[in-house]
Coordinates of C-alpha atoms and ligand atoms in Angstrom, one line a residue:
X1 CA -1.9 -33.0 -11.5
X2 CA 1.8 -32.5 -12.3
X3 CA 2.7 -34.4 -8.8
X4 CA 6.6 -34.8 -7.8
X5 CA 8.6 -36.1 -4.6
X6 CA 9.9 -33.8 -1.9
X7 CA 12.4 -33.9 0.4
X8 CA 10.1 -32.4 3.1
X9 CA 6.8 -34.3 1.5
X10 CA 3.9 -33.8 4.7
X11 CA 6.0 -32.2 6.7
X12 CA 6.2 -28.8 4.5
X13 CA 3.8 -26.0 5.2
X14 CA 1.3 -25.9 2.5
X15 CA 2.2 -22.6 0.5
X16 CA 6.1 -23.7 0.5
X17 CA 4.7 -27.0 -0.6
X18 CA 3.1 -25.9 -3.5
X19 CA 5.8 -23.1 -4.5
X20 CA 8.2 -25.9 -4.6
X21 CA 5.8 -28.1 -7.3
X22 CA 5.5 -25.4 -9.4
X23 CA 9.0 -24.4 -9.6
X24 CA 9.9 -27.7 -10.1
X25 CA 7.1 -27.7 -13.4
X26 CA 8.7 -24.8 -14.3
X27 CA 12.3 -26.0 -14.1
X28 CA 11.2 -28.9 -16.3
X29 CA 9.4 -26.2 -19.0
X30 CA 11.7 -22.9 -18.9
X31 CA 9.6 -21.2 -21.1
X32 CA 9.5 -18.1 -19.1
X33 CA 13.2 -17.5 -18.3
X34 CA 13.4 -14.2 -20.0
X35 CA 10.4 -12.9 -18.1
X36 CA 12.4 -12.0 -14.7
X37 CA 15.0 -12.9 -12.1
X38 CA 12.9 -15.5 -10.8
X39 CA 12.9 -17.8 -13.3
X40 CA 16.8 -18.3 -14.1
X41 CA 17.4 -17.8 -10.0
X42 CA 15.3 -21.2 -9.9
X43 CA 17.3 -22.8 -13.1
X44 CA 20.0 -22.7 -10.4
X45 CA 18.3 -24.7 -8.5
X46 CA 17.0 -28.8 -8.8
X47 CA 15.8 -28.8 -5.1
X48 CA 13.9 -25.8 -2.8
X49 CA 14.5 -25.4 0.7
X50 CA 12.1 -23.3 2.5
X51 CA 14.5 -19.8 2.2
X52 CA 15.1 -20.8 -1.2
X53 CA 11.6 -20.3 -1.7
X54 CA 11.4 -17.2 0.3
X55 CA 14.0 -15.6 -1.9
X56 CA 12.1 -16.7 -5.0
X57 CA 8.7 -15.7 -3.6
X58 CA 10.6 -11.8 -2.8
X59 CA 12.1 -11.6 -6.3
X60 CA 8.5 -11.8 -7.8
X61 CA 7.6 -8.1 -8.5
X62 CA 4.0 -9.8 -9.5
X63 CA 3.9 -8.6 -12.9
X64 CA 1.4 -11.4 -13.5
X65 CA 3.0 -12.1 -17.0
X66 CA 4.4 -16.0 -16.0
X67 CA 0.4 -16.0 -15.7
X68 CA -0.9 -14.9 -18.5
X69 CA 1.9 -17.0 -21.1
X70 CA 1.7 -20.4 -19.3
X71 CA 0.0 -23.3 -21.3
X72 CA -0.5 -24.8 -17.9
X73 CA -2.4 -22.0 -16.2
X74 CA -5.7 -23.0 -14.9
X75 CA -7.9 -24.1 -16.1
X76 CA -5.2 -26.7 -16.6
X77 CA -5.0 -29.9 -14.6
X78 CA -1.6 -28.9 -13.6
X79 CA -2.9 -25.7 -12.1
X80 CA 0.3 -23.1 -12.5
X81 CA -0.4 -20.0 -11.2
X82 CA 3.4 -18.6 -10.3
X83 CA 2.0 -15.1 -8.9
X84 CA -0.6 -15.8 -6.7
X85 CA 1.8 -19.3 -4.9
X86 CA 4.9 -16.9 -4.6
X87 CA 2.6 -13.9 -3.6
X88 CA 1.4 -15.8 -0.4
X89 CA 4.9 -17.2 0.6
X90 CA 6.1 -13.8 0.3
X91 CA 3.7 -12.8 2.7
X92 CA 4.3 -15.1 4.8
X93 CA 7.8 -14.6 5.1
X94 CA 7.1 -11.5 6.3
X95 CA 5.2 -13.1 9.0
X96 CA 7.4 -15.8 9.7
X97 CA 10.4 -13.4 10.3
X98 CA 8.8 -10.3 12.0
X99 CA 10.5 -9.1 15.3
X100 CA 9.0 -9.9 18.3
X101 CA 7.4 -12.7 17.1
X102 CA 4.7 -12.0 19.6
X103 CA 3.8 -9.0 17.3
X104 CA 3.4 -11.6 14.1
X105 CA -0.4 -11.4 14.0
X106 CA -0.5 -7.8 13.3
X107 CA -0.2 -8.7 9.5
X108 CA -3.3 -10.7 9.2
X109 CA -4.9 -7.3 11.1
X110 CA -3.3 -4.6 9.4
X111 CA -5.5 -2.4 8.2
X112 CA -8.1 -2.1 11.3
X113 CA -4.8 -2.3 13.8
X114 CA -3.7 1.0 11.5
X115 CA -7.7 2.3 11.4
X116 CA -7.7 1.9 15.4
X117 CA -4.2 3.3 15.4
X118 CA -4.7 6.6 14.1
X119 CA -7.7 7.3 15.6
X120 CA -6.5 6.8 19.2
X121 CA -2.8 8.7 18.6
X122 CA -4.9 11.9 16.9
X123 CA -7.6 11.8 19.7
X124 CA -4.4 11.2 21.9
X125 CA -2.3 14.6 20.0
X126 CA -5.5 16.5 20.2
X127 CA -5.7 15.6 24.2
X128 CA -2.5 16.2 24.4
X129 CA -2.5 19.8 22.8
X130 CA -5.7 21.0 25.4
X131 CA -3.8 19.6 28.5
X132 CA 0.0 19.9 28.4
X133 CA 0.1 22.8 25.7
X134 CA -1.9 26.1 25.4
X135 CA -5.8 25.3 25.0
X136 CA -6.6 28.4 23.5
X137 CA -4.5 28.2 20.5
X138 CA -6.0 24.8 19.6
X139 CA -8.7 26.6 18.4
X140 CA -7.6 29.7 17.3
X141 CA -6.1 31.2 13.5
X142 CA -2.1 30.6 13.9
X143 CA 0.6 33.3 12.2
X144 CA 3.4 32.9 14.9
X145 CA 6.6 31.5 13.4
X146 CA 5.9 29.2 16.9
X147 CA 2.6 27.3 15.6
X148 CA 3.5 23.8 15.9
X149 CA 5.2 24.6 19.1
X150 CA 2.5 26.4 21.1
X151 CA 0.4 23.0 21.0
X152 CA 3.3 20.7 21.0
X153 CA 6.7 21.6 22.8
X154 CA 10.0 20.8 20.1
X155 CA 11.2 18.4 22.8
X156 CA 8.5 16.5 23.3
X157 CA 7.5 16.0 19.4
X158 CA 11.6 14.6 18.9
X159 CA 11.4 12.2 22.2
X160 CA 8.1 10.5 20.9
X161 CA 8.7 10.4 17.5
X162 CA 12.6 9.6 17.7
X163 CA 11.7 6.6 20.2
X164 CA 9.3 5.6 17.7
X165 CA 11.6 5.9 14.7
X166 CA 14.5 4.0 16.5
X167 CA 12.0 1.2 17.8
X168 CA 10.4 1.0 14.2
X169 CA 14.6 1.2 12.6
X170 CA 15.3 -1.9 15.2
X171 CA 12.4 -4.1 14.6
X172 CA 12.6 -3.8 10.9
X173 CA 16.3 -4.5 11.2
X174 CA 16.1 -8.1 13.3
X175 CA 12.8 -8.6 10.7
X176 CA 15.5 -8.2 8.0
X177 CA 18.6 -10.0 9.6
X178 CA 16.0 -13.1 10.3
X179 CA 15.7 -13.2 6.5
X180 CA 19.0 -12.7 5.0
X181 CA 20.0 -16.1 7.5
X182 CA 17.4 -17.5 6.2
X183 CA 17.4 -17.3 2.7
X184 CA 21.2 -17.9 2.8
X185 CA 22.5 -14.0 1.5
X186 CA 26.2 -12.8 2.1
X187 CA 27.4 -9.8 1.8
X188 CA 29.0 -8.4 -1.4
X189 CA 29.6 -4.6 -2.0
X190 CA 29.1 -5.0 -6.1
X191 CA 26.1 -6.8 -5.3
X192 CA 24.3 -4.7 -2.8
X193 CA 25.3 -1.5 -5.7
X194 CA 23.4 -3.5 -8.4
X195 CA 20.2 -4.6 -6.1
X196 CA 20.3 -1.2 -5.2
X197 CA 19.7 0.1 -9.0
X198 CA 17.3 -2.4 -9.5
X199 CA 15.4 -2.1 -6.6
X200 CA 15.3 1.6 -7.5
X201 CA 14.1 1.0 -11.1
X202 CA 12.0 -1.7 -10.6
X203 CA 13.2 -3.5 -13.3
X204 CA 11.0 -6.9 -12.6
X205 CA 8.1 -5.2 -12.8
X206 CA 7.5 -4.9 -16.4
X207 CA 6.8 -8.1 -17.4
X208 CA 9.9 -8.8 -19.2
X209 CA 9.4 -5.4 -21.5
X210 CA 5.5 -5.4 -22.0
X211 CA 4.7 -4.4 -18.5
X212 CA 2.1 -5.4 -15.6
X213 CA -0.7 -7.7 -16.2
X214 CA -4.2 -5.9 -14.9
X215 CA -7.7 -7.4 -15.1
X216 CA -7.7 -7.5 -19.0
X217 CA -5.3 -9.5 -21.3
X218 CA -3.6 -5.7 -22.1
X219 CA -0.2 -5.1 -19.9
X220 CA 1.1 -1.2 -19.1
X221 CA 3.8 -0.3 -17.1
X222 CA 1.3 2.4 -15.1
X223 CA 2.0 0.6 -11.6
X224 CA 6.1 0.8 -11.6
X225 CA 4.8 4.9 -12.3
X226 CA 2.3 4.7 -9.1
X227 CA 5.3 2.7 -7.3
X228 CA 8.0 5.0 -8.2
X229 CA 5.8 7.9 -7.0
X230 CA 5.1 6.3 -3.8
X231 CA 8.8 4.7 -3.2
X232 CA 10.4 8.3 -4.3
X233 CA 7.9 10.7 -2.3
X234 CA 8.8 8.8 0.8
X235 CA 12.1 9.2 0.5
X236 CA 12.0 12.8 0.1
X237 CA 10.0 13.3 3.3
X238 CA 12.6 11.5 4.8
X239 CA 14.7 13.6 3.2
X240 CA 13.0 16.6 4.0
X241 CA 12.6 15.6 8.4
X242 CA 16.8 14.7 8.0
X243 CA 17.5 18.4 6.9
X244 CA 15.1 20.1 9.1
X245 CA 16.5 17.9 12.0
X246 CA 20.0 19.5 10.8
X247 CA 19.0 23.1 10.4
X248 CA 17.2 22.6 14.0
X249 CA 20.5 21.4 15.8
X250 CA 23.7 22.4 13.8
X251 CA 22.7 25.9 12.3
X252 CA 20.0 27.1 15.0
X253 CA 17.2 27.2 12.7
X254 CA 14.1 26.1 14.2
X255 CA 10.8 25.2 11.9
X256 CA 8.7 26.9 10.2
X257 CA 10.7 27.4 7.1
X258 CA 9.6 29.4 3.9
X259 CA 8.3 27.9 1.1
X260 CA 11.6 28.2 -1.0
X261 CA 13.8 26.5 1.8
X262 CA 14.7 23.2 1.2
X263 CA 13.1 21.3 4.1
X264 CA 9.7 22.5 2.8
X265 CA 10.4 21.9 -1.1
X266 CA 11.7 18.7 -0.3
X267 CA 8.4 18.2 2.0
X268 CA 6.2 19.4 -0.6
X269 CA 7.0 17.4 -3.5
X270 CA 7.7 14.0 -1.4
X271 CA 3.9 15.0 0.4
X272 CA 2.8 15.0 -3.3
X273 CA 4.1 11.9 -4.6
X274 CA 2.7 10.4 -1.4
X275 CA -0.2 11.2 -2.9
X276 CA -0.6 10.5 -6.3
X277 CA 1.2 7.2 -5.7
X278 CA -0.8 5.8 -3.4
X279 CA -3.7 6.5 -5.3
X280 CA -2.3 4.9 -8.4
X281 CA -1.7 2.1 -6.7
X282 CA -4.6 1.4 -4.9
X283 CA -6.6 2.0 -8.1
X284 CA -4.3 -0.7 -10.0
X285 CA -5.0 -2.8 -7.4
X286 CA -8.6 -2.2 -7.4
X287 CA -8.0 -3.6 -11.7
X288 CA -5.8 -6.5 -10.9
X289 CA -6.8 -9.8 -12.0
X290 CA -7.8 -11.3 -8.6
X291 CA -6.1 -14.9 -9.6
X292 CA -2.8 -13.1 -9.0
X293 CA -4.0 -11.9 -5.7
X294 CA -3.6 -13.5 -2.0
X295 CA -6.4 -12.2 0.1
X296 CA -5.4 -13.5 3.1
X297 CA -3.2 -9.6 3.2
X298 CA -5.7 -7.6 1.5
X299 CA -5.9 -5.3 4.4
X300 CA -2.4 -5.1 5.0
X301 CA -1.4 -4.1 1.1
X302 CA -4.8 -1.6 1.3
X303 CA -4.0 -0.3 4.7
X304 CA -0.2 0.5 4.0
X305 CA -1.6 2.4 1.0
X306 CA -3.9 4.2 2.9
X307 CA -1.6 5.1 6.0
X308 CA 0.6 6.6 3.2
X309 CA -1.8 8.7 1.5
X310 CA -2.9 10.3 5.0
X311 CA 0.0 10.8 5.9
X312 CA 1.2 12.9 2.7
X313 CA -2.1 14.6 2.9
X314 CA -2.7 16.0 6.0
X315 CA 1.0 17.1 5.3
X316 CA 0.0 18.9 2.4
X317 CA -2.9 20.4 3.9
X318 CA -1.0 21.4 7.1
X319 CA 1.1 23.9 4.6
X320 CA -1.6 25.0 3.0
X321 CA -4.3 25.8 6.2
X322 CA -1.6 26.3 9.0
X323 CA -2.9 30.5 9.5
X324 CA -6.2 29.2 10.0
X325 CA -8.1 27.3 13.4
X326 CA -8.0 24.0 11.4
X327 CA -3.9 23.7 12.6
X328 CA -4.5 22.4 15.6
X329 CA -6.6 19.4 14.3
X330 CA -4.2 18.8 11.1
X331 CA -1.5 18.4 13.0
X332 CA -3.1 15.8 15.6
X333 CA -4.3 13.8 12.4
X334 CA -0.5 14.5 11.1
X335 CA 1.0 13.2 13.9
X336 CA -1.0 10.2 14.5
X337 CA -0.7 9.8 10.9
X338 CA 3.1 9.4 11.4
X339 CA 3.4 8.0 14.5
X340 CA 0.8 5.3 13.6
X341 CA 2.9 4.3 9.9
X342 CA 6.4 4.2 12.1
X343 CA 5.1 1.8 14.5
X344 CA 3.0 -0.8 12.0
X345 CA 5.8 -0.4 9.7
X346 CA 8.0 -3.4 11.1
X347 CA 4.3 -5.5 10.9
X348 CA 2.9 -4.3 7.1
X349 CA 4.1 -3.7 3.5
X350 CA 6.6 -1.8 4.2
X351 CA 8.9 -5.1 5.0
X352 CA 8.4 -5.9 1.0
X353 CA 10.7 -3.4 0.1
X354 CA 13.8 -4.5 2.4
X355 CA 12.9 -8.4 1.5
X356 CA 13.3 -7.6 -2.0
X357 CA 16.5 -5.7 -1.9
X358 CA 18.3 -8.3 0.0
X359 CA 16.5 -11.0 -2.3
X360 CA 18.3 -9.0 -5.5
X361 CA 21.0 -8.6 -4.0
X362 CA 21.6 -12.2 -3.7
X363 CA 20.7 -12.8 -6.9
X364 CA 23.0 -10.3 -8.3
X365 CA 25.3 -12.5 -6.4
X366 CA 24.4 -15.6 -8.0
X367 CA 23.9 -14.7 -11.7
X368 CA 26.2 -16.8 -13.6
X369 CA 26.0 -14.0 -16.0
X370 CA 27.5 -11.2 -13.8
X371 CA 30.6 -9.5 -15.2
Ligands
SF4_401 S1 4.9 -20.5 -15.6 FE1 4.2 -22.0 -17.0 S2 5.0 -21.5 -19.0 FE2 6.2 -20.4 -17.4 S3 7.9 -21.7 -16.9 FE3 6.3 -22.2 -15.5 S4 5.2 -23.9 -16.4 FE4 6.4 -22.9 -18.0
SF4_402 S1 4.8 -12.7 -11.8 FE1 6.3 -11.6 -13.0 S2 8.0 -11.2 -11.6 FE2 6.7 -12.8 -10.7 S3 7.6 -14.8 -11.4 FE3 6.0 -14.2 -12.8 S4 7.1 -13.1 -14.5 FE4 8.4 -13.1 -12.7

């Protein structure tokens, strides 16, 4: 076993621990420096504090390729296996700084917190609709311009689901500050532009130009497709909620809206990508070589997935069955859809997004290259 001092020998939690041996064989070997961000980030480097690790562990897209080319991968007595150490530290840090820490757990309980979730906030909607709104039109075909309205009043939908957002928008924000001290980022403007177009192209995820590692020996760049999907059909549901929330207050124009207007185009195709990408994805996880996994998460990673698929379906299928009796039961499922993925999202995947900007963006900051 390739076995060197640490500064923080027995006192460092174990995953740390062993993400600061390896990078410390791969300082000494290099051979991967071309493969991604991680590697000359750590050539920076001849010690590791803990958020130096962090921010190597969240510029690790998990391509798997580090894997597959080192001569010291297992079965090797010096047991590298880059992905997998830097895949639990990453989770961890999501742990380790999520707001309130009283919340923390929730990661290691994703999935059936997000299973239990749903189930209680549509059972909740559906209650909701037979008490507080009209009964009968639970039930009943729906071609008033007022359908979502008659089970759920305008006012009420925006106070629960704008409390929500905001608590979700805070959370996520003292989640992220927590890091960024941590792992020793400052601000710069140039930086934070050229993060931002990596982030947004994924370029660590292919490997270094061949692509992702799956369960054979055969890379293909299929799950930046599934990501890019997923990433850019939230986004345009965002982007679809933000202009129906300015038609509804600045020009007076309330939902529903045709099919042509651009609330419901932008809904559409982001409902679709939330689709397709989330089923990508889970089916290239399904093929991934489970040495690059940490199972620990395996519900969280799956049950973000999943939260995102239901919710992009049942929005799909609201559009297409909203004049029939199935409305009223879409949209409960909807809405606790929704309202389930914006309060688990400060405790699930969804942190791995923000922790790897910021961890670009100080890299961007760091690269001796930069012009
Ligand atoms: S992963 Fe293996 S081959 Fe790559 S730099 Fe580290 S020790 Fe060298
Ligand atoms: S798995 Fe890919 S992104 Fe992560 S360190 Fe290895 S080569 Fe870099």
């Amino acid at each position: 076993m390739f076995d060197l001092p640490s500064p923080d020998a027995g006192l460092r939690e174990p995953n740390l621990a062993e993400a600061e041996r390896l990078m410390t064989v791969c300082n000494s070997c290099r051979y991967c420096e071309g493969l991604c961000a991680v590697f000359p980030a750590m050539e920076l480097r001849r010690a590791f504090t803990d958020g130096d690790l962090q921010y190597l562990a969240n510029l690790c897209h998990s391509c798997g390729a580090c894997y597959h080319d080192c001569q010291f991968s297992p079965p090797h007595e010096f047991d590298v296996n880059v992905p997998a150490v830097l895949a639990k530290v990453r989770n961890d840090s999501y742990e380790a700084h999520a707001w309130p820490a009283a919340l923390r757990p929730l990661f290691r309980r994703h999935g059936a917190a997000l299973a239990v979730g749903v189930a209680l906030a549509a059972a909740l909607f559906l209650a909701g609709f037979v008490v507080a709104g009209d009964p009968g039109a639970l039930w009943s075909a729906h071609r008033s311009p007022d359908l979502f309205y008659a089970l759920m009043p305008h006012s009420a939908m925006t106070a629960l689901f704008g409390t929500a957002f905001a608590w979700m928008l805070f959370a996520v924000f003292m989640g992220a500050r927590s890091f960024w001290k941590a792992t020793g980022a400052s601000v710069d403007g140039l930086a934070l532009g050229r993060a931002g177009h990596d982030a947004a192209t994924l370029r660590y995820l292919d490997g270094g130009g061949v692509g992702c590692m799956n369960e054979g020996e055969e890379p293909d760049d299929t799950r930046r497709l599934w990501h890019h999907f997923t990433f850019y059909g939230f986004l345009l549901c965002l982007a679809s909620t933000s202009v129906a929330t300015v038609y509804h207050y600045v020009f007076d124009r309330p939902a529903p809206y045709p099919l042509w207007d651009l609330p419901k185009i932008l809904g559409v195709l982001g409902g679709i990508g939330l689709v397709i990408g989330p089923i990508g994805l889970l089916r290239a996880k399904a093929r991934r070589f489970p040495d690059l996994l940490d199972p620990r998460f395996r519900g969280m990673e799956v049950g973000f997935l999943a939260i995102l698929l239901l919710t992009g379906a049942s929005g799909l299928a609201l559009v297409s069955l909203r004049s029939t009796p199935l409305l009223g039961p879409l949209l409960a499922l909807h809405l606790g859809a929704v309202l389930a993925l914006f309060l688990s999202m400060p405790y699930g995947k969804f942190v791995h997004g923000l922790y790897r900007y910021l961890a670009l963006a100080r890299w961007r900051r760091e690269d001796p290259s930069r012009g």
